[in-house]
mmCIF file of C-alpha atoms and ligand atoms in Angstrom:
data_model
loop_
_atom_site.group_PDB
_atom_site.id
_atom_site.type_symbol
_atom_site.label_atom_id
_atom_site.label_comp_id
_atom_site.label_asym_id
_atom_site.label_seq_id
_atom_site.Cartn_x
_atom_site.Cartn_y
_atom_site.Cartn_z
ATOM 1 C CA UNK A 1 86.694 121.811 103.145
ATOM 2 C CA UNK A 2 88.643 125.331 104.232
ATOM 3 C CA UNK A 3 92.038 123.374 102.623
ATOM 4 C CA UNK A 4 95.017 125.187 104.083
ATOM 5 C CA UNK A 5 92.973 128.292 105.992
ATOM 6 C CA UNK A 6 95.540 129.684 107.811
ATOM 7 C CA UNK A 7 97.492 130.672 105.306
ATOM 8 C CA UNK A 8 95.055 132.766 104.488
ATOM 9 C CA UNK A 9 94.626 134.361 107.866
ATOM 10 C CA UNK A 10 98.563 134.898 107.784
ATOM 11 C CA UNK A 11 100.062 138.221 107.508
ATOM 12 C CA UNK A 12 101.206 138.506 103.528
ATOM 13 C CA UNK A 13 104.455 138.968 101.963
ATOM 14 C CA UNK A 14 104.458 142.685 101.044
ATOM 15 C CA UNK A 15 102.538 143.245 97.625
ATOM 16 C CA UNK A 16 100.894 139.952 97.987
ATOM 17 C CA UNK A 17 98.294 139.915 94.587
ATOM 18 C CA UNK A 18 95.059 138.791 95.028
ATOM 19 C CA UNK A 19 93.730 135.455 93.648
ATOM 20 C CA UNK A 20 91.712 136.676 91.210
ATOM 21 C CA UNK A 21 90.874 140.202 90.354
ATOM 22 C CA UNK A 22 87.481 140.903 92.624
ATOM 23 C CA UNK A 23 86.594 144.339 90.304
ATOM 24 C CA UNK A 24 85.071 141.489 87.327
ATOM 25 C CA UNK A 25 83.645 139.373 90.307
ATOM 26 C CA UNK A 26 80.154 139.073 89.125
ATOM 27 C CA UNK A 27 78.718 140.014 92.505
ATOM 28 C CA UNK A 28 81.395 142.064 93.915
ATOM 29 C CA UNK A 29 81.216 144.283 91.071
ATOM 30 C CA UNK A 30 77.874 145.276 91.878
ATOM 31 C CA UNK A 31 78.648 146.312 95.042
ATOM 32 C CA UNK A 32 81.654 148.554 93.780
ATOM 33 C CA UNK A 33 79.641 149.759 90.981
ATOM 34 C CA UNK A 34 76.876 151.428 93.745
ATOM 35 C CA UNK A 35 79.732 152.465 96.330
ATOM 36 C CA UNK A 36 80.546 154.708 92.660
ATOM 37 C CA UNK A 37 77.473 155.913 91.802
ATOM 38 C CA UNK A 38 76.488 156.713 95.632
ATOM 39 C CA UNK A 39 76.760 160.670 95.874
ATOM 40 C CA UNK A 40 77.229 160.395 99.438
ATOM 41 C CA UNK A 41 79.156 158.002 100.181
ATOM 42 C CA UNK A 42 83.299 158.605 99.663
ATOM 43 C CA UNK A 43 84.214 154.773 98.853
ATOM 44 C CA UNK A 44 84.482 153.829 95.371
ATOM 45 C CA UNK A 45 84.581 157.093 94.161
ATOM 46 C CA UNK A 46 84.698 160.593 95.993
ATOM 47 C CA UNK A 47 81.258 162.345 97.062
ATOM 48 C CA UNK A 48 79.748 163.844 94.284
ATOM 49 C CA UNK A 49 80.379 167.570 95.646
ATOM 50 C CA UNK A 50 83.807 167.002 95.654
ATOM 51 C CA UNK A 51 83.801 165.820 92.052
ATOM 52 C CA UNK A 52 82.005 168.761 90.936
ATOM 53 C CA UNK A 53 84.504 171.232 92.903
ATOM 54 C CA UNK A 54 87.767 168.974 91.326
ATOM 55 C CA UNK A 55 86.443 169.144 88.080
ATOM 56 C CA UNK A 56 85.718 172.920 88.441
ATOM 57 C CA UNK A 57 89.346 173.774 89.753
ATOM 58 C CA UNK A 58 91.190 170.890 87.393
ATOM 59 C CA UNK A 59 89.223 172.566 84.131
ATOM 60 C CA UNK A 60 90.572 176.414 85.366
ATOM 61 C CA UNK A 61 93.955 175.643 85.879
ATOM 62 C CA UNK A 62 94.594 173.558 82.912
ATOM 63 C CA UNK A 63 91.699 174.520 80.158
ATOM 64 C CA UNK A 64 90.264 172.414 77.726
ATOM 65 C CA UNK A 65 90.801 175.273 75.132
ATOM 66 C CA UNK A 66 95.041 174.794 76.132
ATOM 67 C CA UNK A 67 94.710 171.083 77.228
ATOM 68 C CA UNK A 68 91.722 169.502 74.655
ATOM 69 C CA UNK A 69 92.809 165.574 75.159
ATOM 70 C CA UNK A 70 91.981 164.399 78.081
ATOM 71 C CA UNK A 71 93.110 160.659 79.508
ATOM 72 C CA UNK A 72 91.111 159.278 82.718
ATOM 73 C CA UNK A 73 93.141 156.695 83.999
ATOM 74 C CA UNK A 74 91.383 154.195 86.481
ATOM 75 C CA UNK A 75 87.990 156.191 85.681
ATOM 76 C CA UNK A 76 85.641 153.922 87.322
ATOM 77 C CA UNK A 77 81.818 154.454 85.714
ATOM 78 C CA UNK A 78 82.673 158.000 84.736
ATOM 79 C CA UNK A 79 81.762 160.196 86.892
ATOM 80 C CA UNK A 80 84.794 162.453 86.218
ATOM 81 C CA UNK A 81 84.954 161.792 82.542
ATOM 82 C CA UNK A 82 81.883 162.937 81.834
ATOM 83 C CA UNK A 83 81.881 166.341 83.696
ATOM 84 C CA UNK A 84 85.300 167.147 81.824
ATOM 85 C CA UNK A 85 83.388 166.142 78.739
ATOM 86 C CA UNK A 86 80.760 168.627 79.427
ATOM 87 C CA UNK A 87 83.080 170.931 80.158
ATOM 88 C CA UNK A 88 84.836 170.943 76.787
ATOM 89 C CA UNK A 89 87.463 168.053 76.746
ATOM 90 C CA UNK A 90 87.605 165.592 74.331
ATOM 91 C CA UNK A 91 88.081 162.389 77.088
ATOM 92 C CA UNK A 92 88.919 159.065 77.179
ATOM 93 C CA UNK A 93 88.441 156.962 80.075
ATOM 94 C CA UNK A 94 90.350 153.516 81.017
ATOM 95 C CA UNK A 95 89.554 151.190 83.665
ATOM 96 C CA UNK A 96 89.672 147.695 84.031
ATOM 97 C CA UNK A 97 86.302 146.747 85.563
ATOM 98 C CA UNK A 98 83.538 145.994 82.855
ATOM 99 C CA UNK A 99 80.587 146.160 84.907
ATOM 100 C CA UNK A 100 81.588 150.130 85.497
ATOM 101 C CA UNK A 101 82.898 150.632 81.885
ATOM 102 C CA UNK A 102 79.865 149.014 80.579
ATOM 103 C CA UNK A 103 77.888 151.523 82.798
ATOM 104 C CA UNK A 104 80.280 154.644 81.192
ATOM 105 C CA UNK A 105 79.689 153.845 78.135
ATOM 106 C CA UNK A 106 75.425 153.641 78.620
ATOM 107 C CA UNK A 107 75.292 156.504 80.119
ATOM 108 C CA UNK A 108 77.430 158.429 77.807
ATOM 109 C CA UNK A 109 75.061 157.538 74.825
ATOM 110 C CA UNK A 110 71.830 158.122 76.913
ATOM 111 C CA UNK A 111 73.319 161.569 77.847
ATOM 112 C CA UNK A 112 74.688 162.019 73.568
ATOM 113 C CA UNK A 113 78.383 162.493 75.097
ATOM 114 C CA UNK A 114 81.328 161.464 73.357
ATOM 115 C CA UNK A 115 83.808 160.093 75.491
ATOM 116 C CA UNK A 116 85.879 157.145 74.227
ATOM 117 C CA UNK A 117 85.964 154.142 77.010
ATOM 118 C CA UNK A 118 88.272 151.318 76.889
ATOM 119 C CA UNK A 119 88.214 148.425 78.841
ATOM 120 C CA UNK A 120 91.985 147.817 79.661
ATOM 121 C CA UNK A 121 94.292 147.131 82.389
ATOM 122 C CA UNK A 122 95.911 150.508 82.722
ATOM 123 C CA UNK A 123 99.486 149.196 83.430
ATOM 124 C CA UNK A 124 99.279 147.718 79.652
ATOM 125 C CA UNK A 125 98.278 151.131 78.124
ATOM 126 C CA UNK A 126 99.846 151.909 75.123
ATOM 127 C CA UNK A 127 99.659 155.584 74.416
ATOM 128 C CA UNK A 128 102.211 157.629 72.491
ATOM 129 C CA UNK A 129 102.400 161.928 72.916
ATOM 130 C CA UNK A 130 98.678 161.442 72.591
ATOM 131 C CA UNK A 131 96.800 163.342 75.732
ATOM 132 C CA UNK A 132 97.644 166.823 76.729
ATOM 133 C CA UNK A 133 96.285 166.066 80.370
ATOM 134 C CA UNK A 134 96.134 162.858 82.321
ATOM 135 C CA UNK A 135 93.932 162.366 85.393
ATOM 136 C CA UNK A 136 94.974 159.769 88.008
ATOM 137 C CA UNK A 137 92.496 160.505 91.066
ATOM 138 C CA UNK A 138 91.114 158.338 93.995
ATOM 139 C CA UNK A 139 94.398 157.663 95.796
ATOM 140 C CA UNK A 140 94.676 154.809 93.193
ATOM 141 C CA UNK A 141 98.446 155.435 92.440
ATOM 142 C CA UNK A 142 98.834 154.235 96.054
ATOM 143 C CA UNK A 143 97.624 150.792 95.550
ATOM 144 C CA UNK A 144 99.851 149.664 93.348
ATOM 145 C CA UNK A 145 103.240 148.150 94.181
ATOM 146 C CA UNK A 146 106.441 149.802 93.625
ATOM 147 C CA UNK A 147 107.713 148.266 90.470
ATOM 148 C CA UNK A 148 103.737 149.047 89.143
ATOM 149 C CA UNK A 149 103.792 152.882 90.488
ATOM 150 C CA UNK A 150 107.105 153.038 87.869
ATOM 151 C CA UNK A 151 105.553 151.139 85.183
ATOM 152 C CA UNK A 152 101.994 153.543 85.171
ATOM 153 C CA UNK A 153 104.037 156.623 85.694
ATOM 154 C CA UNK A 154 106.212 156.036 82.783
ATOM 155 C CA UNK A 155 103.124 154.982 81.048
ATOM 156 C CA UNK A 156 101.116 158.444 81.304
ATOM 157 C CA UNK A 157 104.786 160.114 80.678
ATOM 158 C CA UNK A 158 104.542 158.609 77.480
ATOM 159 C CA UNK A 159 100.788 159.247 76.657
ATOM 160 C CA UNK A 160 101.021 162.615 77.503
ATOM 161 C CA UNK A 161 102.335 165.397 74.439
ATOM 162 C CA UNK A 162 105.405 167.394 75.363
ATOM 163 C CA UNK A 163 103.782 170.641 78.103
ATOM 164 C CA UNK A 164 101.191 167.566 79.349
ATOM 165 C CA UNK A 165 99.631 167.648 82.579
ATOM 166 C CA UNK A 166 98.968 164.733 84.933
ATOM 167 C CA UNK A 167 96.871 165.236 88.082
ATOM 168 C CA UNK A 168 97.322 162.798 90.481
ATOM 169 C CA UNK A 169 96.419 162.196 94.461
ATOM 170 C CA UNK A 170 97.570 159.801 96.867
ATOM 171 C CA UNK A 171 97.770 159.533 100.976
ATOM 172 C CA UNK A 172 99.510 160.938 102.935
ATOM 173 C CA UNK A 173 101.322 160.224 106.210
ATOM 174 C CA UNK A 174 98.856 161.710 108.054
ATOM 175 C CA UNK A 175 96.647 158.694 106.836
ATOM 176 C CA UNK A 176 100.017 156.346 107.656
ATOM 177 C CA UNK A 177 100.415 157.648 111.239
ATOM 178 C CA UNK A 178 96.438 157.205 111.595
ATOM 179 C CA UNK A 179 96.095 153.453 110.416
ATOM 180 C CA UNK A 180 96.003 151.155 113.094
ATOM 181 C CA UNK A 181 96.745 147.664 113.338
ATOM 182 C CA UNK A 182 93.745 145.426 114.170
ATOM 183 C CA UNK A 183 91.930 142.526 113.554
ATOM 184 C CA UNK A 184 88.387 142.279 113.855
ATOM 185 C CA UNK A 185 85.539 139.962 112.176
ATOM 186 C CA UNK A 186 81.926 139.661 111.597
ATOM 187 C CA UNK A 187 79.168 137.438 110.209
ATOM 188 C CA UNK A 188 77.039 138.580 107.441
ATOM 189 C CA UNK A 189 74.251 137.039 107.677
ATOM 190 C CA UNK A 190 72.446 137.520 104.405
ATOM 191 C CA UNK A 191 75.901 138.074 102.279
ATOM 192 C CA UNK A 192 77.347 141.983 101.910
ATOM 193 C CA UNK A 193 79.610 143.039 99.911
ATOM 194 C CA UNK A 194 82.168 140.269 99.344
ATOM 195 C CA UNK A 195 79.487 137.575 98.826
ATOM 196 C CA UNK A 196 76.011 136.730 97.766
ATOM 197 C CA UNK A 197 75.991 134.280 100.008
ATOM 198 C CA UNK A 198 75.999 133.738 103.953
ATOM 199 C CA UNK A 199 79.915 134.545 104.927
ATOM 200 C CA UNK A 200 82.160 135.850 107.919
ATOM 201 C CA UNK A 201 84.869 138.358 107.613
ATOM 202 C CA UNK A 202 87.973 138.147 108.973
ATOM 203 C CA UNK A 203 89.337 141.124 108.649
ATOM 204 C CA UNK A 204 93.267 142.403 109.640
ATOM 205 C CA UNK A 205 94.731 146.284 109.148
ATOM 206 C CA UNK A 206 98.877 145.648 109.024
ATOM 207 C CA UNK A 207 101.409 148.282 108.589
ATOM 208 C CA UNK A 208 104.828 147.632 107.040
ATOM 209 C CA UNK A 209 107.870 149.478 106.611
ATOM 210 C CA UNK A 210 108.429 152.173 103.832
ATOM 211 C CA UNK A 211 104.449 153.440 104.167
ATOM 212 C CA UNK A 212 102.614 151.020 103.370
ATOM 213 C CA UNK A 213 99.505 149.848 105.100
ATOM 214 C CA UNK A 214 97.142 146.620 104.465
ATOM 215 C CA UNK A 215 93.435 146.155 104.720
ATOM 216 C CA UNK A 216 92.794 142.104 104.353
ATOM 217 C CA UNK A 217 90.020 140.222 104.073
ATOM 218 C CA UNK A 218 89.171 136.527 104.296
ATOM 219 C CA UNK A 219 85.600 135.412 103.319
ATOM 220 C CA UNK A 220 84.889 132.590 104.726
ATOM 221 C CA UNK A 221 81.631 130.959 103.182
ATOM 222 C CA UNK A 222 79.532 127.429 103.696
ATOM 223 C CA UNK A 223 82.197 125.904 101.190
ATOM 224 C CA UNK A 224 85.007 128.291 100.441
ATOM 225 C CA UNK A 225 87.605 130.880 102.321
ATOM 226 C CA UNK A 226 88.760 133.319 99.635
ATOM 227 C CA UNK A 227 91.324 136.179 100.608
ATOM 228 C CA UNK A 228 91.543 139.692 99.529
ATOM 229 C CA UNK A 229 94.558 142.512 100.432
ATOM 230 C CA UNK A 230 94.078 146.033 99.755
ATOM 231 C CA UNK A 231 97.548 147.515 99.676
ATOM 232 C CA UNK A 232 98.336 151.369 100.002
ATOM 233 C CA UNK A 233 101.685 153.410 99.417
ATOM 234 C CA UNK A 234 101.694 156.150 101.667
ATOM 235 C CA UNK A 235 103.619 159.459 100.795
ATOM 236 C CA UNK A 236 105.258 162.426 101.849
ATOM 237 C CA UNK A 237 105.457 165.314 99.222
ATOM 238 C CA UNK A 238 109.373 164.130 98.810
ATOM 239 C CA UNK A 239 108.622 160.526 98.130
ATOM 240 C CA UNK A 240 106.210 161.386 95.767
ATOM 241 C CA UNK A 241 108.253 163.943 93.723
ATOM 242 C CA UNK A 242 111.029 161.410 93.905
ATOM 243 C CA UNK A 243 108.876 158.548 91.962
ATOM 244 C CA UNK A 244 107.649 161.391 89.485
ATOM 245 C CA UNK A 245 111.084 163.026 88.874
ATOM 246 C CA UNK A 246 112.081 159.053 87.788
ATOM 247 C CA UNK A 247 109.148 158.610 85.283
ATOM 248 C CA UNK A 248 110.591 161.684 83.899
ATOM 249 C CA UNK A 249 107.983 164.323 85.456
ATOM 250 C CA UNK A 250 110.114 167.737 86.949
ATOM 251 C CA UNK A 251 107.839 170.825 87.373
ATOM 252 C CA UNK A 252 105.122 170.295 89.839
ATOM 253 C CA UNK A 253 102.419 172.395 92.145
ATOM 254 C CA UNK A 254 101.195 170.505 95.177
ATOM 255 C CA UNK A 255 98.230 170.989 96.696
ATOM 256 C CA UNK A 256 95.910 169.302 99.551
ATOM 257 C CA UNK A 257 93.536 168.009 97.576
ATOM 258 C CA UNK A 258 92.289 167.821 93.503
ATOM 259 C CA UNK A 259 90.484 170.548 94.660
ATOM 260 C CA UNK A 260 93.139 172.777 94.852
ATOM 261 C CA UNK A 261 93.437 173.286 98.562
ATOM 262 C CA UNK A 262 96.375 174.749 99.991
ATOM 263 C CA UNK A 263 98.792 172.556 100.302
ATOM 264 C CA UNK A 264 99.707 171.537 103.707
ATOM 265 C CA UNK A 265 101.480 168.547 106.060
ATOM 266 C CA UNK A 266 98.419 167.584 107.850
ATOM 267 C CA UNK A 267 96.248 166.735 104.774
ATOM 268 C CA UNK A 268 95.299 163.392 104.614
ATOM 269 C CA UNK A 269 95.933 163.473 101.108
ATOM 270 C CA UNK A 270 98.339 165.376 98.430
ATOM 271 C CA UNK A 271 97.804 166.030 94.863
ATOM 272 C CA UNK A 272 100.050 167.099 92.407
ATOM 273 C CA UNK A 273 100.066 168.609 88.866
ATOM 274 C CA UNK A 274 103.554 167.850 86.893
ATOM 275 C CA UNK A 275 104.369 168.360 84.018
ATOM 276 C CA UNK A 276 105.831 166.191 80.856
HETATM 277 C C1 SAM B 1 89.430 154.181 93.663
HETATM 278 S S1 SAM B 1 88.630 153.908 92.123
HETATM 279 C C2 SAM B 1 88.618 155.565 91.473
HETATM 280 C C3 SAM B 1 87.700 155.763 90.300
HETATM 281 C C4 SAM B 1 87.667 157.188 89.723
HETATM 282 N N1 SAM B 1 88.975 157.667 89.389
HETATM 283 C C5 SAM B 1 86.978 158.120 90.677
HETATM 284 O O1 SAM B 1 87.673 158.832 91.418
HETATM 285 O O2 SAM B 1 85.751 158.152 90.685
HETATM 286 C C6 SAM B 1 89.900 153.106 91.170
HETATM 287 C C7 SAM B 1 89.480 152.670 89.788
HETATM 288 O O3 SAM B 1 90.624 152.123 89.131
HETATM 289 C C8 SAM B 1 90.260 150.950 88.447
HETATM 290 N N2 SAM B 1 91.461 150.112 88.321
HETATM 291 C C9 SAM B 1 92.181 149.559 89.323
HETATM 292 N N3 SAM B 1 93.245 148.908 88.816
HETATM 293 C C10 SAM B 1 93.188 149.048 87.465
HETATM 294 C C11 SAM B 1 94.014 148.607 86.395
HETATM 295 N N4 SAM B 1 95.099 147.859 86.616
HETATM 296 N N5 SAM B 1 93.674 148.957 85.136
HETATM 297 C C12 SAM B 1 92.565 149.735 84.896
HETATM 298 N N6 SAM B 1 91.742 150.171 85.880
HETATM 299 C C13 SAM B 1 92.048 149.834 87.146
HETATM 300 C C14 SAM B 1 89.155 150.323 89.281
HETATM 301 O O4 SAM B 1 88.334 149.472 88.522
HETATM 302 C C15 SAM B 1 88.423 151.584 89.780
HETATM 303 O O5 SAM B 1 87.402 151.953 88.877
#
């Protein structure tokens, strides 16, 4: 029945893809689309008050009045895109789960907001001095393997106009030298959030060279074992500026957070505003 399980309870070749994309698994994207829309919880998305504060300090340093075209990148159910479109930006928003763009775009139209929403694998994008100001937030940047990091950044280079702004966050060290190796596991009885059904998690935290940590997953149910590795990059401001600088990015202001805090080494996070 569990053909071949311990290669899935192996530790993966760095950048190892998942089988199938889980974000457009039926049930799994149910359970991403509430960890969004939860205001209290920071998974999915950040906690609403922090959304509110980013969108308050990203809209006063770069204006919709100076900066009117707005690109969310990865921009989950919306939560950001609308807020900048009440604000005064004229936004669209890309991500590549339907469930949440599906959500987006209802609530936009309940709500009479125009925002333009397109269902699209952002690494495909195909945007041309378009966007005065891109917004790249949730530590996604992170997640993506090296050769993807260059691929998006170049992307948004090229979306943005000449003077274009891209916010962007990722982890830190701080969150590097706090990541622990483990392995752990647990039976959900009446399924969770990686399956409907009855399943047990086996679940292992690995750190590998140049930053990067790994949060796997096996789900192991009454007739299948299915795997699932959430990768992260993490950076120092250096590394960072070094992967922007290639895409073509040079001025920058780093901060803490999208919030605008002071930038400092013990953050868990940095942000960054640079500058086409
Ligand atoms: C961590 S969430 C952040 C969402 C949003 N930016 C926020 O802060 O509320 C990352 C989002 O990126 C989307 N995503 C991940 N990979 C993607 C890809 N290759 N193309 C488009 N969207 C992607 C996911 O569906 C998810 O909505």
């Amino acid at each position: 029945m569990y053909n071949n399980i311990f290669k899935h309870l192996e530790r993966p070749t760095l950048y190892k893809q998942n089988d199938e994309i889980f974000w457009n698994d039926e049930h799994i994207s149910k359970h991403m689309l509430a960890a969004h829309l939860n205001p209290d919880f920071d998974g999915a998305s950040r906690k609403l008050c922090f959304i509110d504060q980013s969108v308050k300090w990203i809209s006063e340093i770069i204006p919709f009045y100076d900066y009117p075209r707005l690109l969310d990148i990865g921009c989950g159910p919306g939560l950001y895109a609308e807020r900048f479109c009440k604000t005064g930006y004229k936004v669209t928003g890309i991500d590549f789960s339907k469930r949440s763009i599906e959500y987006a775009k209802n609530s936009a139209n309940k709500q009479g907001l125009d925002i333009t929403y397109v269902y699209q694998d952002y690494l495909k994008m195909d945007y041309s001095n378009v966007f005065d100001l891109a917004t790249f937030i949730y530590c996604d940047y992170g997640a993506l393997s090296t050769e993807n990091r260059a691929i998006i950044l170049r992307k948004i280079y090229h979306s943005l106009k000449v003077g274009g702004k891209l916010v962007l966050d990722v982890f830190s060290m701080v969150k590097y030298d706090d990541f622990e190796e483990m392995k752990t596991w647990n039976i959900h009885e009446n399924g969770g959030f990686w399956s409907a059904k009855r399943y047990l998690s086996l679940k292992a935290h690995y750190k590998y060279s140049d930053n990067v940590t790994l949060e796997q997953t096996a789900v192991i149910t009454d007739s299948e074992i299915k795997e699932y590795c959430i990768w992260n990059s993490c950076f120092t401001l250096k590394t960072l500026m070094r992967e922007a600088n290639e895409a073509g990015f040079h001025k920058f202001a780093a901060f803490s957070d999208v919030t605008g805090k002071a930038y400092t080494e013990n953050s868990h996070t940095i942000a960054v505003v640079l500058e086409k």
